[in-house]
Amino acid sequence: MSRIALVTGGMGGLGEAICIKMAALGYTVVTTYSPGNKKWEEWLATMKEQGHEFHAYPCDVASYDSAQECIARITKEIGPVDVLVNNAGITRDMTFKKMDKAAWDDVMKTNLDSVFNMTKPVCDGMVERNWGRIINISSVNGQKGAFGQTNYSAAKAGMHGFTKALALEVARKGVTVNTISPGYIGTKMVMAIPQEVLDSKIIPQIPMARLGKPEEVAGLVAYLASEEAAFLTGANIAINGGQHMS
Ligand code: CAA
Ligand code: NAP
């Protein structure tokens, strides 16, 4: 029986590439979409036309109850989750001077609380089955900070603290927990940055002088999910075109 991979936010730029890669490797791929997303059926249909059969469930990853309910449905209808990719995330960029509590809370809940919310209902099962992969999609901006992103950088840095602590707790149980920190990847999240900021402040900081491709990150997710990566845990793997080396 094929392993089940759950990718949160699988209908976004990075998530879609991860879903496609995991399906190509033979995983049963399940994704989540925001309860307000009206385009999920259209997305599933488009994917099907392209030969990809995915399962999709509504889930507000920022809500503990929604996450519990979603995982319970997936477990009952598809099976237990073997690989969890915590990918869903948002930005609410503004300088700290302008940042209000709502912009802070939205980002902390969606990008950091979500990691707890989604991991909590799958982790015990992975431990009991002696196999599991938890892959957290953080960001170069969690490693180095970014102008206009006190909320996002804090949440993304927090994800890696979670990774390291949980990796210790489940290391002897066949479960690995890792963080991927992508640099700027050409998805709608990055396209929301004002073009002049992208051209004058961001691209010049990337030694490869280009944005990354979602498929490049998907390849790394696939590796971390694989058997070959069984000895790799608690790591934060940068994939950023040389923008930040630590
Ligand atoms: N570095 C230094 N100064 C910067 C700057 C930067 N990166 N960006 C803006 N500024 C400066 C401007 O030059 C301007 O300076 P002056 O007042 O001296 O002219 C000042 O900041 C503007 O400040 P404001 O408070 O008026 O801010 P604004 O309304 O113009 O917007 C901003 C500021 C929200 C930060 C906007 O510039 C922006 O969206 N920047 C992009 C932030 C970014 O990189 N986000 C990443 C999104 S992608 C992502 O998050 C994926 C990932 O993980 C990599
Ligand atoms: P994207 O295209 O905007 O996709 C984000 C996804 O997150 C969407 O599918 C969205 O689902 C989902 N999402 C947002 N809020 C949600 C919520 N409350 N509940 C459930 N799902 C929610 O962004 P992306 O570029 O692919 O980013 C994916 C991840 O990579 C994010 O965590 C981001 O921070 C990280 N990242 C991106 C870059 C980059 O340069 N693009 C770099 C580093 C890290 P709906 O559409 O259904 O709302």
mmCIF file of C-alpha atoms and ligand atoms in Angstrom:
data_model
loop_
_atom_site.group_PDB
_atom_site.id
_atom_site.type_symbol
_atom_site.label_atom_id
_atom_site.label_comp_id
_atom_site.label_asym_id
_atom_site.label_seq_id
_atom_site.Cartn_x
_atom_site.Cartn_y
_atom_site.Cartn_z
ATOM 1 C CA MET A 1 0.000 0.000 0.000
ATOM 2 C CA SER A 2 1.330 3.438 -0.839
ATOM 3 C CA ARG A 3 2.266 5.887 1.879
ATOM 4 C CA ILE A 4 -0.002 8.828 2.534
ATOM 5 C CA ALA A 5 1.436 12.333 2.221
ATOM 6 C CA LEU A 6 -0.553 15.297 3.508
ATOM 7 C CA VAL A 7 0.494 18.684 2.135
ATOM 8 C CA THR A 8 -1.178 21.699 3.732
ATOM 9 C CA GLY A 9 -1.869 24.537 1.318
ATOM 10 C CA GLY A 10 -1.323 22.170 -1.608
ATOM 11 C CA MET A 11 -3.195 24.413 -4.005
ATOM 12 C CA GLY A 12 -0.647 27.228 -3.642
ATOM 13 C CA GLY A 13 2.522 27.703 -5.683
ATOM 14 C CA LEU A 14 4.901 25.581 -3.630
ATOM 15 C CA GLY A 15 2.250 23.169 -2.390
ATOM 16 C CA GLU A 16 1.084 22.206 -5.875
ATOM 17 C CA ALA A 17 4.639 21.362 -6.961
ATOM 18 C CA ILE A 18 5.090 19.275 -3.796
ATOM 19 C CA CYS A 19 1.811 17.399 -4.428
ATOM 20 C CA ILE A 20 2.825 16.640 -8.033
ATOM 21 C CA LYS A 21 6.292 15.429 -7.018
ATOM 22 C CA MET A 22 4.986 13.205 -4.228
ATOM 23 C CA ALA A 23 2.321 11.702 -6.498
ATOM 24 C CA ALA A 24 4.965 10.986 -9.145
ATOM 25 C CA LEU A 25 6.861 9.025 -6.487
ATOM 26 C CA GLY A 26 3.818 6.886 -5.736
ATOM 27 C CA TYR A 27 2.472 8.499 -2.556
ATOM 28 C CA THR A 28 -1.259 8.866 -2.029
ATOM 29 C CA VAL A 29 -1.441 12.644 -1.891
ATOM 30 C CA VAL A 30 -3.909 14.560 0.243
ATOM 31 C CA THR A 31 -4.013 18.319 0.442
ATOM 32 C CA THR A 32 -5.906 20.920 2.424
ATOM 33 C CA TYR A 33 -7.486 24.154 1.276
ATOM 34 C CA SER A 34 -8.877 27.086 3.243
ATOM 35 C CA PRO A 35 -12.593 26.709 4.000
ATOM 36 C CA GLY A 36 -13.160 29.964 2.037
ATOM 37 C CA ASN A 37 -11.385 28.701 -1.090
ATOM 38 C CA LYS A 38 -14.029 28.456 -3.817
ATOM 39 C CA LYS A 39 -11.652 27.099 -6.456
ATOM 40 C CA TRP A 40 -10.739 23.764 -4.909
ATOM 41 C CA GLU A 41 -12.938 21.670 -7.206
ATOM 42 C CA GLU A 42 -11.618 23.480 -10.262
ATOM 43 C CA TRP A 43 -8.057 22.843 -9.062
ATOM 44 C CA LEU A 44 -8.754 19.132 -8.478
ATOM 45 C CA ALA A 45 -10.289 18.883 -11.955
ATOM 46 C CA THR A 46 -7.316 20.637 -13.587
ATOM 47 C CA MET A 47 -4.926 18.337 -11.776
ATOM 48 C CA LYS A 48 -6.951 15.320 -12.887
ATOM 49 C CA GLU A 49 -6.759 16.494 -16.509
ATOM 50 C CA GLN A 50 -2.990 16.566 -16.072
ATOM 51 C CA GLY A 51 -3.076 12.997 -14.760
ATOM 52 C CA HIS A 52 -2.831 13.708 -11.010
ATOM 53 C CA GLU A 53 -5.408 12.153 -8.700
ATOM 54 C CA PHE A 54 -5.369 14.102 -5.413
ATOM 55 C CA HIS A 55 -7.636 14.138 -2.373
ATOM 56 C CA ALA A 56 -8.587 17.515 -0.895
ATOM 57 C CA TYR A 57 -10.089 18.492 2.445
ATOM 58 C CA PRO A 58 -11.107 21.865 3.874
ATOM 59 C CA CYS A 59 -9.034 22.943 6.827
ATOM 60 C CA ASP A 60 -8.220 26.225 8.503
ATOM 61 C CA VAL A 61 -4.730 25.349 9.688
ATOM 62 C CA ALA A 62 -4.870 28.306 12.075
ATOM 63 C CA SER A 63 -7.653 26.588 14.033
ATOM 64 C CA TYR A 64 -6.924 23.665 16.336
ATOM 65 C CA ASP A 65 -10.477 22.329 16.043
ATOM 66 C CA SER A 66 -10.488 22.551 12.257
ATOM 67 C CA ALA A 67 -7.163 20.690 12.089
ATOM 68 C CA GLN A 68 -8.395 17.938 14.432
ATOM 69 C CA GLU A 69 -11.557 17.486 12.425
ATOM 70 C CA CYS A 70 -9.684 17.445 9.118
ATOM 71 C CA ILE A 71 -7.149 14.823 10.258
ATOM 72 C CA ALA A 72 -9.921 12.668 11.724
ATOM 73 C CA ARG A 73 -11.708 12.690 8.337
ATOM 74 C CA ILE A 74 -8.530 11.952 6.383
ATOM 75 C CA THR A 75 -7.615 9.089 8.715
ATOM 76 C CA LYS A 76 -11.086 7.562 8.386
ATOM 77 C CA GLU A 77 -11.573 8.083 4.648
ATOM 78 C CA ILE A 78 -8.013 7.704 3.269
ATOM 79 C CA GLY A 79 -5.838 6.310 6.064
ATOM 80 C CA PRO A 80 -3.207 7.465 8.575
ATOM 81 C CA VAL A 81 -0.839 10.230 7.513
ATOM 82 C CA ASP A 82 2.758 9.026 7.011
ATOM 83 C CA VAL A 83 4.286 12.250 5.698
ATOM 84 C CA LEU A 84 3.085 15.655 6.868
ATOM 85 C CA VAL A 85 4.275 18.727 4.989
ATOM 86 C CA ASN A 86 3.388 21.864 6.945
ATOM 87 C CA ASN A 87 3.392 24.206 3.966
ATOM 88 C CA ALA A 88 0.372 26.532 4.305
ATOM 89 C CA GLY A 89 1.388 30.075 5.128
ATOM 90 C CA ILE A 90 0.669 33.751 4.616
ATOM 91 C CA THR A 91 2.394 37.125 4.699
ATOM 92 C CA ARG A 92 1.071 40.398 6.123
ATOM 93 C CA ASP A 93 4.117 42.534 5.370
ATOM 94 C CA MET A 94 4.453 45.986 6.903
ATOM 95 C CA THR A 95 7.071 47.854 8.866
ATOM 96 C CA PHE A 96 6.881 47.299 12.628
ATOM 97 C CA LYS A 97 5.835 50.913 13.039
ATOM 98 C CA LYS A 98 2.680 50.184 11.031
ATOM 99 C CA MET A 99 2.077 46.645 12.245
ATOM 100 C CA ASP A 100 -1.152 46.140 14.141
ATOM 101 C CA LYS A 101 -2.049 43.230 16.412
ATOM 102 C CA ALA A 102 -4.266 41.643 13.748
ATOM 103 C CA ALA A 103 -1.372 41.387 11.263
ATOM 104 C CA TRP A 104 0.804 39.856 13.988
ATOM 105 C CA ASP A 105 -1.857 37.375 15.124
ATOM 106 C CA ASP A 106 -2.880 36.276 11.616
ATOM 107 C CA VAL A 107 0.686 35.374 10.710
ATOM 108 C CA MET A 108 1.518 33.702 14.019
ATOM 109 C CA LYS A 109 -1.647 31.615 13.909
ATOM 110 C CA THR A 110 -1.427 30.609 10.254
ATOM 111 C CA ASN A 111 2.325 30.059 10.067
ATOM 112 C CA LEU A 112 3.248 28.829 13.561
ATOM 113 C CA ASP A 113 0.184 27.683 15.530
ATOM 114 C CA SER A 114 -0.671 25.663 12.413
ATOM 115 C CA VAL A 115 2.430 23.529 12.896
ATOM 116 C CA PHE A 116 1.197 22.481 16.325
ATOM 117 C CA ASN A 117 -2.407 22.109 15.116
ATOM 118 C CA MET A 118 -1.540 19.788 12.225
ATOM 119 C CA THR A 119 1.317 17.847 13.821
ATOM 120 C CA LYS A 120 -0.522 17.100 17.067
ATOM 121 C CA PRO A 121 -3.168 14.781 15.569
ATOM 122 C CA VAL A 122 -0.707 12.816 13.359
ATOM 123 C CA CYS A 123 2.438 12.493 15.476
ATOM 124 C CA ASP A 124 1.306 9.811 17.957
ATOM 125 C CA GLY A 125 0.201 7.573 15.090
ATOM 126 C CA MET A 126 3.585 7.934 13.373
ATOM 127 C CA VAL A 127 5.339 6.997 16.624
ATOM 128 C CA GLU A 128 3.090 3.959 17.125
ATOM 129 C CA ARG A 129 3.779 2.773 13.547
ATOM 130 C CA ASN A 130 7.515 3.479 13.954
ATOM 131 C CA TRP A 131 7.677 5.547 10.787
ATOM 132 C CA GLY A 132 6.908 9.118 9.922
ATOM 133 C CA ARG A 133 8.167 12.291 8.299
ATOM 134 C CA ILE A 134 7.297 15.815 9.394
ATOM 135 C CA ILE A 135 8.572 18.513 7.052
ATOM 136 C CA ASN A 136 8.090 22.157 7.977
ATOM 137 C CA ILE A 137 8.311 24.807 5.273
ATOM 138 C CA SER A 138 9.970 27.808 6.900
ATOM 139 C CA SER A 139 11.831 30.599 5.078
ATOM 140 C CA VAL A 140 15.173 32.290 4.553
ATOM 141 C CA ASN A 141 13.506 35.231 6.279
ATOM 142 C CA GLY A 142 13.141 33.150 9.452
ATOM 143 C CA GLN A 143 16.919 32.660 9.344
ATOM 144 C CA LYS A 144 18.052 36.185 8.504
ATOM 145 C CA GLY A 145 15.046 38.466 9.195
ATOM 146 C CA ALA A 146 13.463 40.662 6.532
ATOM 147 C CA PHE A 147 12.442 44.289 6.323
ATOM 148 C CA GLY A 148 8.676 44.498 6.827
ATOM 149 C CA GLN A 149 8.378 40.970 8.252
ATOM 150 C CA THR A 150 8.718 41.013 12.050
ATOM 151 C CA ASN A 151 5.630 38.773 12.240
ATOM 152 C CA TYR A 152 6.634 36.386 9.435
ATOM 153 C CA SER A 153 10.306 36.132 10.460
ATOM 154 C CA ALA A 154 9.289 35.377 14.057
ATOM 155 C CA ALA A 155 6.815 32.692 13.030
ATOM 156 C CA LYS A 156 9.232 31.072 10.569
ATOM 157 C CA ALA A 157 12.081 31.077 13.104
ATOM 158 C CA GLY A 158 9.670 29.551 15.628
ATOM 159 C CA MET A 159 8.945 26.680 13.271
ATOM 160 C CA HIS A 160 12.538 25.584 13.417
ATOM 161 C CA GLY A 161 12.598 25.657 17.223
ATOM 162 C CA PHE A 162 9.615 23.327 17.110
ATOM 163 C CA THR A 163 11.420 21.088 14.601
ATOM 164 C CA LYS A 164 14.504 20.689 16.770
ATOM 165 C CA ALA A 165 12.576 19.955 19.977
ATOM 166 C CA LEU A 166 10.171 17.448 18.436
ATOM 167 C CA ALA A 167 12.986 15.780 16.479
ATOM 168 C CA LEU A 168 14.630 14.935 19.822
ATOM 169 C CA GLU A 169 11.436 13.464 21.245
ATOM 170 C CA VAL A 170 10.674 11.128 18.332
ATOM 171 C CA ALA A 171 14.184 10.309 17.070
ATOM 172 C CA ARG A 172 14.124 6.725 18.389
ATOM 173 C CA LYS A 173 10.710 6.039 16.901
ATOM 174 C CA GLY A 174 11.504 6.172 13.180
ATOM 175 C CA VAL A 175 10.022 9.629 12.857
ATOM 176 C CA THR A 176 12.106 12.491 11.464
ATOM 177 C CA VAL A 177 11.293 16.173 11.773
ATOM 178 C CA ASN A 178 13.012 18.708 9.547
ATOM 179 C CA THR A 179 12.725 22.282 8.345
ATOM 180 C CA ILE A 180 13.233 23.539 4.817
ATOM 181 C CA SER A 181 14.035 27.241 4.502
ATOM 182 C CA PRO A 182 13.426 28.345 0.931
ATOM 183 C CA GLY A 183 14.618 31.656 -0.403
ATOM 184 C CA TYR A 184 12.476 33.650 -2.821
ATOM 185 C CA ILE A 185 10.500 31.283 -5.040
ATOM 186 C CA GLY A 186 8.401 32.479 -7.979
ATOM 187 C CA THR A 187 4.898 31.988 -6.519
ATOM 188 C CA LYS A 188 2.047 34.413 -5.913
ATOM 189 C CA MET A 189 3.395 35.140 -2.433
ATOM 190 C CA VAL A 190 6.540 36.634 -3.977
ATOM 191 C CA MET A 191 4.669 38.215 -6.885
ATOM 192 C CA ALA A 192 2.755 40.254 -4.253
ATOM 193 C CA ILE A 193 5.989 42.126 -3.471
ATOM 194 C CA PRO A 194 6.080 45.493 -5.265
ATOM 195 C CA GLN A 195 8.053 44.969 -8.498
ATOM 196 C CA GLU A 196 10.472 47.810 -7.740
ATOM 197 C CA VAL A 197 11.271 46.254 -4.329
ATOM 198 C CA LEU A 198 11.835 42.879 -5.978
ATOM 199 C CA ASP A 199 14.112 44.357 -8.643
ATOM 200 C CA SER A 200 16.029 46.805 -6.466
ATOM 201 C CA LYS A 201 16.195 45.119 -3.050
ATOM 202 C CA ILE A 202 15.679 41.377 -3.419
ATOM 203 C CA ILE A 203 17.020 39.957 -6.685
ATOM 204 C CA PRO A 204 20.354 41.799 -6.231
ATOM 205 C CA GLN A 205 20.789 39.892 -2.928
ATOM 206 C CA ILE A 206 20.536 36.500 -4.646
ATOM 207 C CA PRO A 207 23.908 35.337 -6.025
ATOM 208 C CA MET A 208 22.143 33.164 -8.614
ATOM 209 C CA ALA A 209 20.284 36.337 -9.704
ATOM 210 C CA ARG A 210 16.954 34.577 -10.093
ATOM 211 C CA LEU A 211 13.964 33.357 -8.125
ATOM 212 C CA GLY A 212 13.836 29.697 -7.174
ATOM 213 C CA LYS A 213 11.424 27.266 -8.803
ATOM 214 C CA PRO A 214 8.720 25.457 -6.787
ATOM 215 C CA GLU A 215 9.940 22.173 -8.296
ATOM 216 C CA GLU A 216 13.374 22.748 -6.761
ATOM 217 C CA VAL A 217 11.821 22.863 -3.287
ATOM 218 C CA ALA A 218 9.545 19.903 -4.076
ATOM 219 C CA GLY A 219 12.610 17.785 -4.889
ATOM 220 C CA LEU A 220 14.015 18.500 -1.431
ATOM 221 C CA VAL A 221 10.709 17.612 0.241
ATOM 222 C CA ALA A 222 10.735 14.309 -1.651
ATOM 223 C CA TYR A 223 14.239 13.562 -0.436
ATOM 224 C CA LEU A 224 13.388 14.325 3.204
ATOM 225 C CA ALA A 225 10.369 12.027 2.932
ATOM 226 C CA SER A 226 12.429 9.171 1.503
ATOM 227 C CA GLU A 227 13.998 6.129 3.172
ATOM 228 C CA GLU A 228 17.464 7.473 2.303
ATOM 229 C CA ALA A 229 16.815 10.461 4.582
ATOM 230 C CA ALA A 230 16.151 8.280 7.652
ATOM 231 C CA PHE A 231 19.289 9.550 9.481
ATOM 232 C CA LEU A 232 18.507 13.213 8.824
ATOM 233 C CA THR A 233 16.526 14.897 11.571
ATOM 234 C CA GLY A 234 16.306 18.240 13.323
ATOM 235 C CA ALA A 235 17.933 19.958 10.348
ATOM 236 C CA ASN A 236 17.136 23.271 8.730
ATOM 237 C CA ILE A 237 17.993 22.949 5.058
ATOM 238 C CA ALA A 238 18.457 26.193 3.154
ATOM 239 C CA ILE A 239 17.521 26.359 -0.528
ATOM 240 C CA ASN A 240 17.973 29.967 -1.514
ATOM 241 C CA GLY A 241 20.292 30.457 -4.516
ATOM 242 C CA GLY A 242 23.098 31.472 -2.150
ATOM 243 C CA GLN A 243 21.201 34.416 -0.640
ATOM 244 C CA HIS A 244 21.970 33.380 2.937
ATOM 245 C CA MET A 245 24.645 30.919 3.999
ATOM 246 C CA SER A 246 24.744 29.780 7.605
HETATM 247 N N1 CAA B 1 15.351 47.418 2.941
HETATM 248 C C1 CAA B 1 15.557 48.678 3.364
HETATM 249 N N2 CAA B 1 14.627 49.633 3.305
HETATM 250 C C2 CAA B 1 13.448 49.311 2.794
HETATM 251 C C3 CAA B 1 13.164 48.016 2.323
HETATM 252 C C4 CAA B 1 14.179 47.055 2.401
HETATM 253 N N3 CAA B 1 14.000 45.787 1.989
HETATM 254 N N4 CAA B 1 11.890 47.992 1.874
HETATM 255 C C5 CAA B 1 11.386 49.238 2.058
HETATM 256 N N5 CAA B 1 12.332 50.025 2.589
HETATM 257 C C6 CAA B 1 12.220 51.426 2.969
HETATM 258 C C7 CAA B 1 11.808 52.311 1.797
HETATM 259 O O1 CAA B 1 12.929 52.598 0.978
HETATM 260 C C8 CAA B 1 11.254 53.532 2.511
HETATM 261 O O2 CAA B 1 12.320 54.298 2.983
HETATM 262 P P1 CAA B 1 12.193 55.910 3.086
HETATM 263 O O3 CAA B 1 11.050 56.181 4.012
HETATM 264 O O4 CAA B 1 13.523 56.327 3.625
HETATM 265 O O5 CAA B 1 11.928 56.364 1.679
HETATM 266 C C9 CAA B 1 10.566 52.909 3.720
HETATM 267 O O6 CAA B 1 11.156 51.606 3.905
HETATM 268 C C10 CAA B 1 9.072 52.724 3.474
HETATM 269 O O7 CAA B 1 8.468 52.424 4.661
HETATM 270 P P2 CAA B 1 6.899 52.382 4.821
HETATM 271 O O8 CAA B 1 6.548 52.083 6.238
HETATM 272 O O9 CAA B 1 6.271 53.572 4.157
HETATM 273 O O10 CAA B 1 6.517 51.082 4.081
HETATM 274 P P3 CAA B 1 5.801 50.785 2.729
HETATM 275 O O11 CAA B 1 4.365 50.984 2.865
HETATM 276 O O12 CAA B 1 6.523 51.416 1.589
HETATM 277 O O13 CAA B 1 6.054 49.177 2.632
HETATM 278 C C11 CAA B 1 7.153 47.100 2.919
HETATM 279 C C12 CAA B 1 7.198 48.612 3.222
HETATM 280 C C13 CAA B 1 5.856 46.471 3.376
HETATM 281 C C14 CAA B 1 8.291 46.451 3.704
HETATM 282 C C15 CAA B 1 7.299 46.900 1.409
HETATM 283 O O14 CAA B 1 8.472 47.540 0.997
HETATM 284 C C16 CAA B 1 7.374 45.435 1.029
HETATM 285 O O15 CAA B 1 6.379 44.784 0.810
HETATM 286 N N6 CAA B 1 8.607 44.881 0.959
HETATM 287 C C17 CAA B 1 8.826 43.504 0.660
HETATM 288 C C18 CAA B 1 8.934 42.667 1.935
HETATM 289 C C19 CAA B 1 9.369 41.281 1.596
HETATM 290 O O16 CAA B 1 10.451 41.052 1.123
HETATM 291 N N7 CAA B 1 8.502 40.323 1.824
HETATM 292 C C20 CAA B 1 8.788 38.989 1.445
HETATM 293 C C21 CAA B 1 7.535 38.380 0.887
HETATM 294 S S1 CAA B 1 7.831 36.814 0.096
HETATM 295 C C22 CAA B 1 8.046 35.798 1.354
HETATM 296 O O17 CAA B 1 7.869 36.111 2.485
HETATM 297 C C23 CAA B 1 8.466 34.425 0.974
HETATM 298 C C24 CAA B 1 9.681 34.060 1.697
HETATM 299 O O18 CAA B 1 9.584 33.418 2.718
HETATM 300 C C25 CAA B 1 10.991 34.368 1.112
HETATM 301 P P1 NAP B 2 0.897 30.619 -1.819
HETATM 302 O O1 NAP B 2 0.976 30.305 -3.270
HETATM 303 O O2 NAP B 2 0.298 31.905 -1.371
HETATM 304 O O3 NAP B 2 0.175 29.409 -1.092
HETATM 305 C C1 NAP B 2 -0.125 29.450 0.265
HETATM 306 C C2 NAP B 2 -1.079 28.320 0.589
HETATM 307 O O4 NAP B 2 -1.378 28.388 1.991
HETATM 308 C C3 NAP B 2 -2.388 28.397 -0.171
HETATM 309 O O5 NAP B 2 -2.621 27.146 -0.758
HETATM 310 C C4 NAP B 2 -3.419 28.673 0.916
HETATM 311 O O6 NAP B 2 -4.612 27.969 0.727
HETATM 312 C C5 NAP B 2 -2.755 28.117 2.153
HETATM 313 N N1 NAP B 2 -3.282 28.760 3.345
HETATM 314 C C6 NAP B 2 -3.138 30.039 3.752
HETATM 315 N N2 NAP B 2 -3.804 30.251 4.897
HETATM 316 C C7 NAP B 2 -4.397 29.079 5.226
HETATM 317 C C8 NAP B 2 -5.225 28.648 6.301
HETATM 318 N N3 NAP B 2 -5.577 29.461 7.310
HETATM 319 N N4 NAP B 2 -5.657 27.373 6.302
HETATM 320 C C9 NAP B 2 -5.336 26.538 5.317
HETATM 321 N N5 NAP B 2 -4.546 26.873 4.275
HETATM 322 C C10 NAP B 2 -4.089 28.129 4.231
HETATM 323 O O7 NAP B 2 2.344 30.600 -1.148
HETATM 324 P P2 NAP B 2 3.614 29.725 -1.472
HETATM 325 O O8 NAP B 2 4.644 30.626 -2.024
HETATM 326 O O9 NAP B 2 3.268 28.483 -2.178
HETATM 327 O O10 NAP B 2 4.071 29.396 0.030
HETATM 328 C C11 NAP B 2 3.946 28.127 0.614
HETATM 329 C C12 NAP B 2 4.771 28.099 1.884
HETATM 330 O O11 NAP B 2 6.135 28.316 1.580
HETATM 331 C C13 NAP B 2 4.390 29.184 2.907
HETATM 332 O O12 NAP B 2 4.467 28.652 4.210
HETATM 333 C C14 NAP B 2 5.454 30.222 2.702
HETATM 334 O O13 NAP B 2 5.637 30.996 3.854
HETATM 335 C C15 NAP B 2 6.639 29.367 2.377
HETATM 336 N N6 NAP B 2 7.700 30.033 1.638
HETATM 337 C C16 NAP B 2 7.430 30.568 0.418
HETATM 338 C C17 NAP B 2 8.478 31.193 -0.247
HETATM 339 C C18 NAP B 2 8.311 31.839 -1.575
HETATM 340 O O14 NAP B 2 9.227 32.538 -1.978
HETATM 341 N N7 NAP B 2 7.218 31.651 -2.277
HETATM 342 C C19 NAP B 2 9.749 31.231 0.326
HETATM 343 C C20 NAP B 2 9.947 30.654 1.570
HETATM 344 C C21 NAP B 2 8.918 30.047 2.208
HETATM 345 P P3 NAP B 2 -5.903 28.622 0.071
HETATM 346 O O15 NAP B 2 -5.439 29.155 -1.261
HETATM 347 O O16 NAP B 2 -6.861 27.530 0.000
HETATM 348 O O17 NAP B 2 -6.255 29.745 1.014
#
